[in-house]
Coordinates of C-alpha atoms in Angstrom, one line a residue:
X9 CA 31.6 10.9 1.7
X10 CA 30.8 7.9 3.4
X11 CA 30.0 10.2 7.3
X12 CA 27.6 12.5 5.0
X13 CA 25.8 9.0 3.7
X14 CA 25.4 8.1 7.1
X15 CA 24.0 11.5 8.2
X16 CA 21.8 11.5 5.1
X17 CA 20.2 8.1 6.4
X18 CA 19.9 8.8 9.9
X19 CA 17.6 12.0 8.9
X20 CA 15.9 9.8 6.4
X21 CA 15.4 7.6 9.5
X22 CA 14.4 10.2 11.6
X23 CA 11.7 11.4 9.8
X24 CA 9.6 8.5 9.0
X25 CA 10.0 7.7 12.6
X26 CA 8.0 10.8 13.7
X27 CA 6.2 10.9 10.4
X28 CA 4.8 7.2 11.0
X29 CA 0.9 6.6 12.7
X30 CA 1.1 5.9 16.1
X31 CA 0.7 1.7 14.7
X32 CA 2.6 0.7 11.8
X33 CA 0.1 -0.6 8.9
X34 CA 0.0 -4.1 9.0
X35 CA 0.0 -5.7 5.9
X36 CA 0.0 -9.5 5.7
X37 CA 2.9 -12.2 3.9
X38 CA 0.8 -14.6 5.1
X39 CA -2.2 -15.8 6.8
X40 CA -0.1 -16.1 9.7
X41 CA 2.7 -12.8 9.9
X42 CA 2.8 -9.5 9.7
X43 CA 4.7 -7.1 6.7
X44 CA 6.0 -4.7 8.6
X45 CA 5.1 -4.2 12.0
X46 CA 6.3 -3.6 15.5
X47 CA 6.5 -4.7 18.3
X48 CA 5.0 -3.7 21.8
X49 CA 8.8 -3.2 22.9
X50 CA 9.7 -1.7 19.6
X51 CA 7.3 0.8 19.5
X52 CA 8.4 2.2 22.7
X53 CA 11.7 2.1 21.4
X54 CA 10.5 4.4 18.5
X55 CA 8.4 6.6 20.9
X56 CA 11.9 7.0 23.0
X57 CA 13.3 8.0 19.5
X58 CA 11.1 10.3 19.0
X59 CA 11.0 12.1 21.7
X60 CA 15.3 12.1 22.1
X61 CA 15.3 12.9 18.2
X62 CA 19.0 14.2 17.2
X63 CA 20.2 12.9 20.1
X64 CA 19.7 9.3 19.2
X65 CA 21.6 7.4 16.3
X66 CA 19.2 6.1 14.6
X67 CA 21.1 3.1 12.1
X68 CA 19.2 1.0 9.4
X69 CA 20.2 -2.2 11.2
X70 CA 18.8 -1.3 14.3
X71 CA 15.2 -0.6 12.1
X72 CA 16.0 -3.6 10.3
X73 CA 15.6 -5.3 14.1
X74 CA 12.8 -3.3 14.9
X75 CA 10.8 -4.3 11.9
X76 CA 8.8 -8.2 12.8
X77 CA 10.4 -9.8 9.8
X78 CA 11.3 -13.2 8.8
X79 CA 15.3 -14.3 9.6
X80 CA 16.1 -14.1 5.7
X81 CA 13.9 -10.8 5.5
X82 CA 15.7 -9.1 8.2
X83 CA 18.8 -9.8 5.9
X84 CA 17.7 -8.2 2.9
X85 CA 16.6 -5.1 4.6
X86 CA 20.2 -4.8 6.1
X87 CA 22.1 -6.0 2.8
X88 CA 22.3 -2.2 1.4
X89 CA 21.7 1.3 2.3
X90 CA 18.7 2.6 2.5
X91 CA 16.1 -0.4 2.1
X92 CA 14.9 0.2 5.8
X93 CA 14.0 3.0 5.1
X94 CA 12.5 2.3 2.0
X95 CA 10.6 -0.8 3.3
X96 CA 9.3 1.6 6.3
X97 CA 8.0 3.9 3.0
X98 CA 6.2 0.9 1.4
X99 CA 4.4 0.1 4.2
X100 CA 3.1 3.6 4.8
X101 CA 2.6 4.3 1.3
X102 CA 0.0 1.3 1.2
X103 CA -1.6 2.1 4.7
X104 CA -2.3 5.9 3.5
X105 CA -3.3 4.4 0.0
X106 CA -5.7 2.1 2.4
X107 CA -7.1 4.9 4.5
X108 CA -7.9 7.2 1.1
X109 CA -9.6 4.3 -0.6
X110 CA -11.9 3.2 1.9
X111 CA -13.1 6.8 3.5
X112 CA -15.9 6.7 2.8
X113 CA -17.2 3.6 3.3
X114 CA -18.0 0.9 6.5
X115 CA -14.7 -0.5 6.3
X116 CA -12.1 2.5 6.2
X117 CA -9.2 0.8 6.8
X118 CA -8.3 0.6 10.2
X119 CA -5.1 0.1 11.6
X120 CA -4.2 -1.5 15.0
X121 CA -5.6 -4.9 16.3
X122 CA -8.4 -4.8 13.3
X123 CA -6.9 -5.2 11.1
X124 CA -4.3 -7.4 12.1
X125 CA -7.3 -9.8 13.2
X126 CA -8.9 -8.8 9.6
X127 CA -5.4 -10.5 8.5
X128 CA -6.6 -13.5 10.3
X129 CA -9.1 -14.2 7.6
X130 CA -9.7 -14.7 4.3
X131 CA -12.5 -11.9 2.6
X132 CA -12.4 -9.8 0.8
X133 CA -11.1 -6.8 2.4
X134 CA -7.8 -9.0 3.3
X135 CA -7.2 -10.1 -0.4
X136 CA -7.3 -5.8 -0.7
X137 CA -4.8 -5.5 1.6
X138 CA -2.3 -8.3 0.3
X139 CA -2.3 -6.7 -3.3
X140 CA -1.9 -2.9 -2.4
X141 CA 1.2 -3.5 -0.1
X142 CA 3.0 -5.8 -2.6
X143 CA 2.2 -3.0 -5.0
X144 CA 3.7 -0.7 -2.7
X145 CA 6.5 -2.8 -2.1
X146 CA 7.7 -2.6 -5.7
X147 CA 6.3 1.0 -6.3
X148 CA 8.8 2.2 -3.7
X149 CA 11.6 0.3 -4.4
X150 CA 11.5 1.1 -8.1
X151 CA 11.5 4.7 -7.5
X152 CA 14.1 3.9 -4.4
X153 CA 16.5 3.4 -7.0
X154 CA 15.9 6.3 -9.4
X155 CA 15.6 8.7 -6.3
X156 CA 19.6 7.5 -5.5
X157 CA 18.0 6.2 -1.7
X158 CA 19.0 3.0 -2.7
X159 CA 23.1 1.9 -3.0
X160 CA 22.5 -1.9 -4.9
X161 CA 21.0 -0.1 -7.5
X162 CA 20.4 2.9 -10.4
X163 CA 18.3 4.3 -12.9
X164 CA 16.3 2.0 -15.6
X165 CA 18.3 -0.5 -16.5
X166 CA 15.6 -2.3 -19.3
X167 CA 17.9 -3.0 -22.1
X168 CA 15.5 -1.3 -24.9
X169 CA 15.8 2.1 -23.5
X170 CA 18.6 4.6 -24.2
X171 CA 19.3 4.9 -20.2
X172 CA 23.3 5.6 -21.3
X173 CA 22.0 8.9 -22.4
X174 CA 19.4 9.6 -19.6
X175 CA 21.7 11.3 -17.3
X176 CA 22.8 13.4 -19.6
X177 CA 19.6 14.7 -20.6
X178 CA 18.2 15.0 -17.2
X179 CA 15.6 11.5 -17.3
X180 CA 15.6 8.8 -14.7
X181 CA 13.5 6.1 -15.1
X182 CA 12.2 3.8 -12.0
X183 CA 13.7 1.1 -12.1
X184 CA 10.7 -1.3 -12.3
X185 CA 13.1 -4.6 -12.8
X186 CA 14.7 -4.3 -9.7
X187 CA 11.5 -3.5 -7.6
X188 CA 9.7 -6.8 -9.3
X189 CA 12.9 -9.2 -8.9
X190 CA 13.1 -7.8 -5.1
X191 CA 10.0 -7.9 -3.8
X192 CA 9.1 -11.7 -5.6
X193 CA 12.2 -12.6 -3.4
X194 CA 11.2 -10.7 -0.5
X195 CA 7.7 -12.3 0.0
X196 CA 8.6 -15.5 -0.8
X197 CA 11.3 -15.5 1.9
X198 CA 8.1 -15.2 4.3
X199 CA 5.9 -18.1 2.7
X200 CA 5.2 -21.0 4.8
X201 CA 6.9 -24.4 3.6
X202 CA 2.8 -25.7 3.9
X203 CA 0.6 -25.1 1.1
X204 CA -3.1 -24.2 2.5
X205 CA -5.9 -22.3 0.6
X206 CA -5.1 -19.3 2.6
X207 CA -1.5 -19.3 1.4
X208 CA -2.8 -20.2 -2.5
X209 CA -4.9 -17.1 -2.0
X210 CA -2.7 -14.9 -0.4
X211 CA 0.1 -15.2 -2.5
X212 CA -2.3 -14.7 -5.6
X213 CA -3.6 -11.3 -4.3
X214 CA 0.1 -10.3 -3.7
X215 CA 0.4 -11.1 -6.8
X216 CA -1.9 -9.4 -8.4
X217 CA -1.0 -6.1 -6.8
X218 CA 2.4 -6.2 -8.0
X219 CA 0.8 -7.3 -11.5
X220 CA -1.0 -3.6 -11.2
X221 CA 2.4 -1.7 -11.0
X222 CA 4.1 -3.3 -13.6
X223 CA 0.9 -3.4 -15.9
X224 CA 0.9 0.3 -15.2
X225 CA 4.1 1.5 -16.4
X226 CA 4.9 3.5 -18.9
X227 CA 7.9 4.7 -20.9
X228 CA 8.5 8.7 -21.6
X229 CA 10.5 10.4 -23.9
X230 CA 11.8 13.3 -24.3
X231 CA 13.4 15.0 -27.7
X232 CA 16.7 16.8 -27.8
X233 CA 17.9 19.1 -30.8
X234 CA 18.0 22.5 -32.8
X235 CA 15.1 24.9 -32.8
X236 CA 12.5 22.1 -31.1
X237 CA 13.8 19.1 -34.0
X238 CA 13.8 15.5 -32.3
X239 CA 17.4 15.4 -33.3
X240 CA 17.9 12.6 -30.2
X241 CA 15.7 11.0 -28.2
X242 CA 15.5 9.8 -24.6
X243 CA 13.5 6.7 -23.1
X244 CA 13.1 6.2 -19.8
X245 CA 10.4 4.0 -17.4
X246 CA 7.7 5.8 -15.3
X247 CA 5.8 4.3 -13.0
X248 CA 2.1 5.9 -12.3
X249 CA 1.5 7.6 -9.0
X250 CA 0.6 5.2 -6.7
X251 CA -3.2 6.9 -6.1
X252 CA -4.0 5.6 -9.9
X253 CA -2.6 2.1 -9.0
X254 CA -4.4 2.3 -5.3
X255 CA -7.5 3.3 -7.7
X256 CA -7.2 0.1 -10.1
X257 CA -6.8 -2.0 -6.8
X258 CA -10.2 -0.9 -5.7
X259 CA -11.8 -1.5 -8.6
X260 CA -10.1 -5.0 -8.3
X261 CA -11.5 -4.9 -4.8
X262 CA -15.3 -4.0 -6.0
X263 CA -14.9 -7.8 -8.6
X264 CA -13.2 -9.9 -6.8
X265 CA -14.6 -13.2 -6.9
X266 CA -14.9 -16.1 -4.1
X267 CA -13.1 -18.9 -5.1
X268 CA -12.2 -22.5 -4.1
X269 CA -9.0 -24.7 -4.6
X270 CA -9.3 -27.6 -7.1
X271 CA -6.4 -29.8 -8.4
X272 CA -5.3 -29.4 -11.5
X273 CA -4.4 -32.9 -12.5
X274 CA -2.6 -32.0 -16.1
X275 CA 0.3 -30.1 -14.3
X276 CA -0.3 -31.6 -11.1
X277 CA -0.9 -28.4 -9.4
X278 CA -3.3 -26.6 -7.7
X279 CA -6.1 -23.5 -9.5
X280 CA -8.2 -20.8 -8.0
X281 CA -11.8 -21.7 -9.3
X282 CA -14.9 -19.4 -9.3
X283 CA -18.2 -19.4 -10.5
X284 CA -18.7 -17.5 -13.9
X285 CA -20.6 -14.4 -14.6
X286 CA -23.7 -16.2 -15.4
X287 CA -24.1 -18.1 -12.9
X288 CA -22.7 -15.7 -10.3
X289 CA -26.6 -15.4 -8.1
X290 CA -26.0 -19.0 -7.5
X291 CA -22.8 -18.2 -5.6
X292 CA -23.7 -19.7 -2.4
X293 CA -24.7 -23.2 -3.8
X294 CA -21.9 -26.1 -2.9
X295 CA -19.0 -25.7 -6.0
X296 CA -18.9 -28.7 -7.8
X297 CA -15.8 -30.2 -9.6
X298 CA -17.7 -31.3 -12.3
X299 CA -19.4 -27.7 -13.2
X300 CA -19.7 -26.8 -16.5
X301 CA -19.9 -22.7 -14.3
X302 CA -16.7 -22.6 -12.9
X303 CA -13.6 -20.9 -14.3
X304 CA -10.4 -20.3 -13.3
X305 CA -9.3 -16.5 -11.6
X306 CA -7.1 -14.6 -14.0
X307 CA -3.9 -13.5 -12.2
X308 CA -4.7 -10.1 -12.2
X309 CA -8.0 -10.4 -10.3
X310 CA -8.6 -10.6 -6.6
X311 CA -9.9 -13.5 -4.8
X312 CA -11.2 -14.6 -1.4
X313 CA -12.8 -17.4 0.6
X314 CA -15.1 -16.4 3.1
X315 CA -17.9 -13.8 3.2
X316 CA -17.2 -10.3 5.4
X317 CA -18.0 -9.4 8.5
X318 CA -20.3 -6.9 9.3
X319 CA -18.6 -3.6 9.7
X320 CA -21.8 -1.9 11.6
X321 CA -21.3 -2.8 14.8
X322 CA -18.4 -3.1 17.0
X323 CA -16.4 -6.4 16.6
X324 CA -12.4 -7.4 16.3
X325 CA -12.4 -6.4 13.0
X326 CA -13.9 -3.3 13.2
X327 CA -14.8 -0.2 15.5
X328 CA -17.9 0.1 13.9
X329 CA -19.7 3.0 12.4
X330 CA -20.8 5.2 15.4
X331 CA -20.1 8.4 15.4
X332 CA -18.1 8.2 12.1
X333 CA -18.7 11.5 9.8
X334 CA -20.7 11.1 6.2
X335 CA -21.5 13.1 3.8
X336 CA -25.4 13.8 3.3
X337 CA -27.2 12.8 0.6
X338 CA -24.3 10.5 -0.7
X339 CA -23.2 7.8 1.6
X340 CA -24.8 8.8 4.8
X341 CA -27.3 6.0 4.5
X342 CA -24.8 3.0 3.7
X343 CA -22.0 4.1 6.4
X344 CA -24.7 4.7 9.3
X345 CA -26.3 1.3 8.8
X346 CA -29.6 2.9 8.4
X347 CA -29.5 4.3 12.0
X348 CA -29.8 7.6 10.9
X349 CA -27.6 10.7 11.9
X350 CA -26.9 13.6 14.2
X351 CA -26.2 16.9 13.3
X352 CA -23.8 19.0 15.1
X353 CA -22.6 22.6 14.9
X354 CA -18.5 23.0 14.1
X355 CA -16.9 26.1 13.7
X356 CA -13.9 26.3 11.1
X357 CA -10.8 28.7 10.7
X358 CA -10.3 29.7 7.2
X359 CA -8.4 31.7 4.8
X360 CA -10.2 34.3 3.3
X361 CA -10.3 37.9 1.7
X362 CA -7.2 37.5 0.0
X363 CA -5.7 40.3 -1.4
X364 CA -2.7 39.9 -4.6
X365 CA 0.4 42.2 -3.6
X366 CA 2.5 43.2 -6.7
X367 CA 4.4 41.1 -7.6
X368 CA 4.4 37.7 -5.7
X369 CA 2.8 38.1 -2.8
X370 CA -1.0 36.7 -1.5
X371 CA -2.1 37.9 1.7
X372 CA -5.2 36.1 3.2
X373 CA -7.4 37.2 6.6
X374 CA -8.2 34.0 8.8
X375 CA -12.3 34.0 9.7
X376 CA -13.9 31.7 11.3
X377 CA -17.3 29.5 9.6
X378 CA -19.7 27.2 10.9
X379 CA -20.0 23.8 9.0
X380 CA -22.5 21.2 9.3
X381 CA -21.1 18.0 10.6
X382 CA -23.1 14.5 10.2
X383 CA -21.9 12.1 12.4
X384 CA -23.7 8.4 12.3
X385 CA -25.6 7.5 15.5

């Protein structure tokens, strides 16, 4: 049992390897480290395993080692089986979530030195990143557990759902408490013993993301009996697909408000402050302690410190929008900056003239089309 475990991992292992980007998404703990990321030796390692796949044995610990995490981090990830290769899902999960979100716009996302120098700062598209890869920290473990990839825990186990049963009748819930107890102890094995803004802020977004999972739950049922009669009934927990929680995020993204840091001398702690709706226009006046305008950021809101860059042009946060494909008369003005476009000529292969053979059976011609392309000058 425990060889065909091992085998089971090491393919697990061995796909994500070749199924990862050529750069791991980097998604920050802090101002100051990398989520997951690897290093310049390590990804040569993982090229080598790539290209000697099957005759390499790939083991969680040596991932684990692979992966730049903190001294207690690296612990966790080699505590059980399979939370490599569940921490190596997370990550992706979040940078595909990234990519899909921001397509079409100035900003789409992108991996490698940008955004790790992105992670350098404190706007607005960093407070993005924060909450969607805590969210898809806890999104995978949670469904980790119900998949079986997971051996420190099971199905469900919130105490007002009939999960004795669930087995029985074929329901699995995610198991939501374990992925929120995890990952609170798995960022906060990364946090800085200093307390800056940066940190106050970063830890809210993360926050806030994994807010978005759990606030996004919901419980199924299903009914058991005699001619369709709920005779017994099964409860389990669902989480939603990650692309309605990556959509939430964004909308998070679109309000998030610029904040500042003011003491709060009741509890003797520190509260994320911004300016109220009203008064928002007046945004770039100096904050005052003593405003009647300023409010304090709910937890499940987003919140930064410092105005964006300009994505337009080529800088270290950005490529820029050059050449970058848009769709006309939707968002070819925004992503080209007002530069205008070029069009170019691109010819296509397609299915078509397909044909429905008795019983099960669709057979399609390939032809070839020419599509418009609009690329951004």
């Amino acid at each position: 049992m425990r060889i065909e475990t091992s085998k089971r991992v090491v393919l697990q292992l061995g796909f994500l390897i070749i199924a990862l980007p050529d750069i791991l998404g980097f998604f920050g703990l802090t101002a100051r480290e990398p989520l997951l990321s690897l290093s310049p030796a390590s990804e040569q390692r993982v090229l080598h395993l790539r290209r000697h796949q099957g005759k390499t044995r790939t083991t969680s610990t040596e991932l684990c080692n692979m992966l730049a995490l903190h001294r207690k981090q690296k612990r966790m990830c080699r505590r059980g089986r399979g939370m490599a290769v569940t921490l190596v899902r997370a990550t992706r999960l979040s940078a595909l979530e990234c990519q899909h979100q921001f397509q079409h716009e100035r900003w789409n996302c992108t991996l490698g030195k940008y955004r790790n120098n992105i992670l350098e700062e404190g706007i607005k598209e960093t407070s993005f990143l924060y909450a969607i890869s805590s969210a898809g920290l806890v999104h995978e473990l949670s469904r980790a557990c119900a998949m079986g990839t997971l051996d420190r825990c099971t199905c469900d186990e919130s105490k007002h759902l009939e999960n004795t049963k669930t087995w029985r009748w074929g329901g699995c819930g995610d198991n939501l408490r374990f992925g929120l107890k995890f990952a609170r102890k798995f960022l906060r094995k990364a946090r800085p013993p200093e307390r800056d803004i940066r940190a106050t802020v970063d830890e809210h977004n993360s926050g806030a993301g994994i807010r978005t999972v759990k606030d996004n739950a919901n419980t199924t049922c299903k009914c058991h009996g005699v001619s369709g009669s709920c005779t017994v009934s099964t409860c389990w927990l669902q989480l939603s697909p990650f692309k309605k929680v990556g959509n939430i995020i964004k909308s998070k993204y679109e309000k998030s408000a610029k904040v500042i840091v003011l003491p709060n001398q009741a509890t003797g702690t520190t509260e994320l402050m911004k300016k109220a709706e009203a008064s928002f226009s007046s945004f770039a006046s100096p904050f005052s302690a003593f405003s009647n305008d300023i409010v304090p950021v709910k937890k499940s809101e987003l919140a930064f410190i410092e105005d964006s860059p300009n994505f337009c042009r080529e800088s270290p946060y950005s490529p820029g929008t050059q050449d970058r494909s848009c769709i006309k008369g939707e968002n070819c003005d925004s992503i080209c900056c007002g530069r205008g476009y070029n069009v170019q000529k691109q010819q296509v292969v397609k299915s078509c003239k397909c044909v429905v053979i008795w019983c099960c059976e669709v057979k399609c011609k390939q032809c070839v089309f020419e599509q418009e392309v609009y690329l951004c000058k």
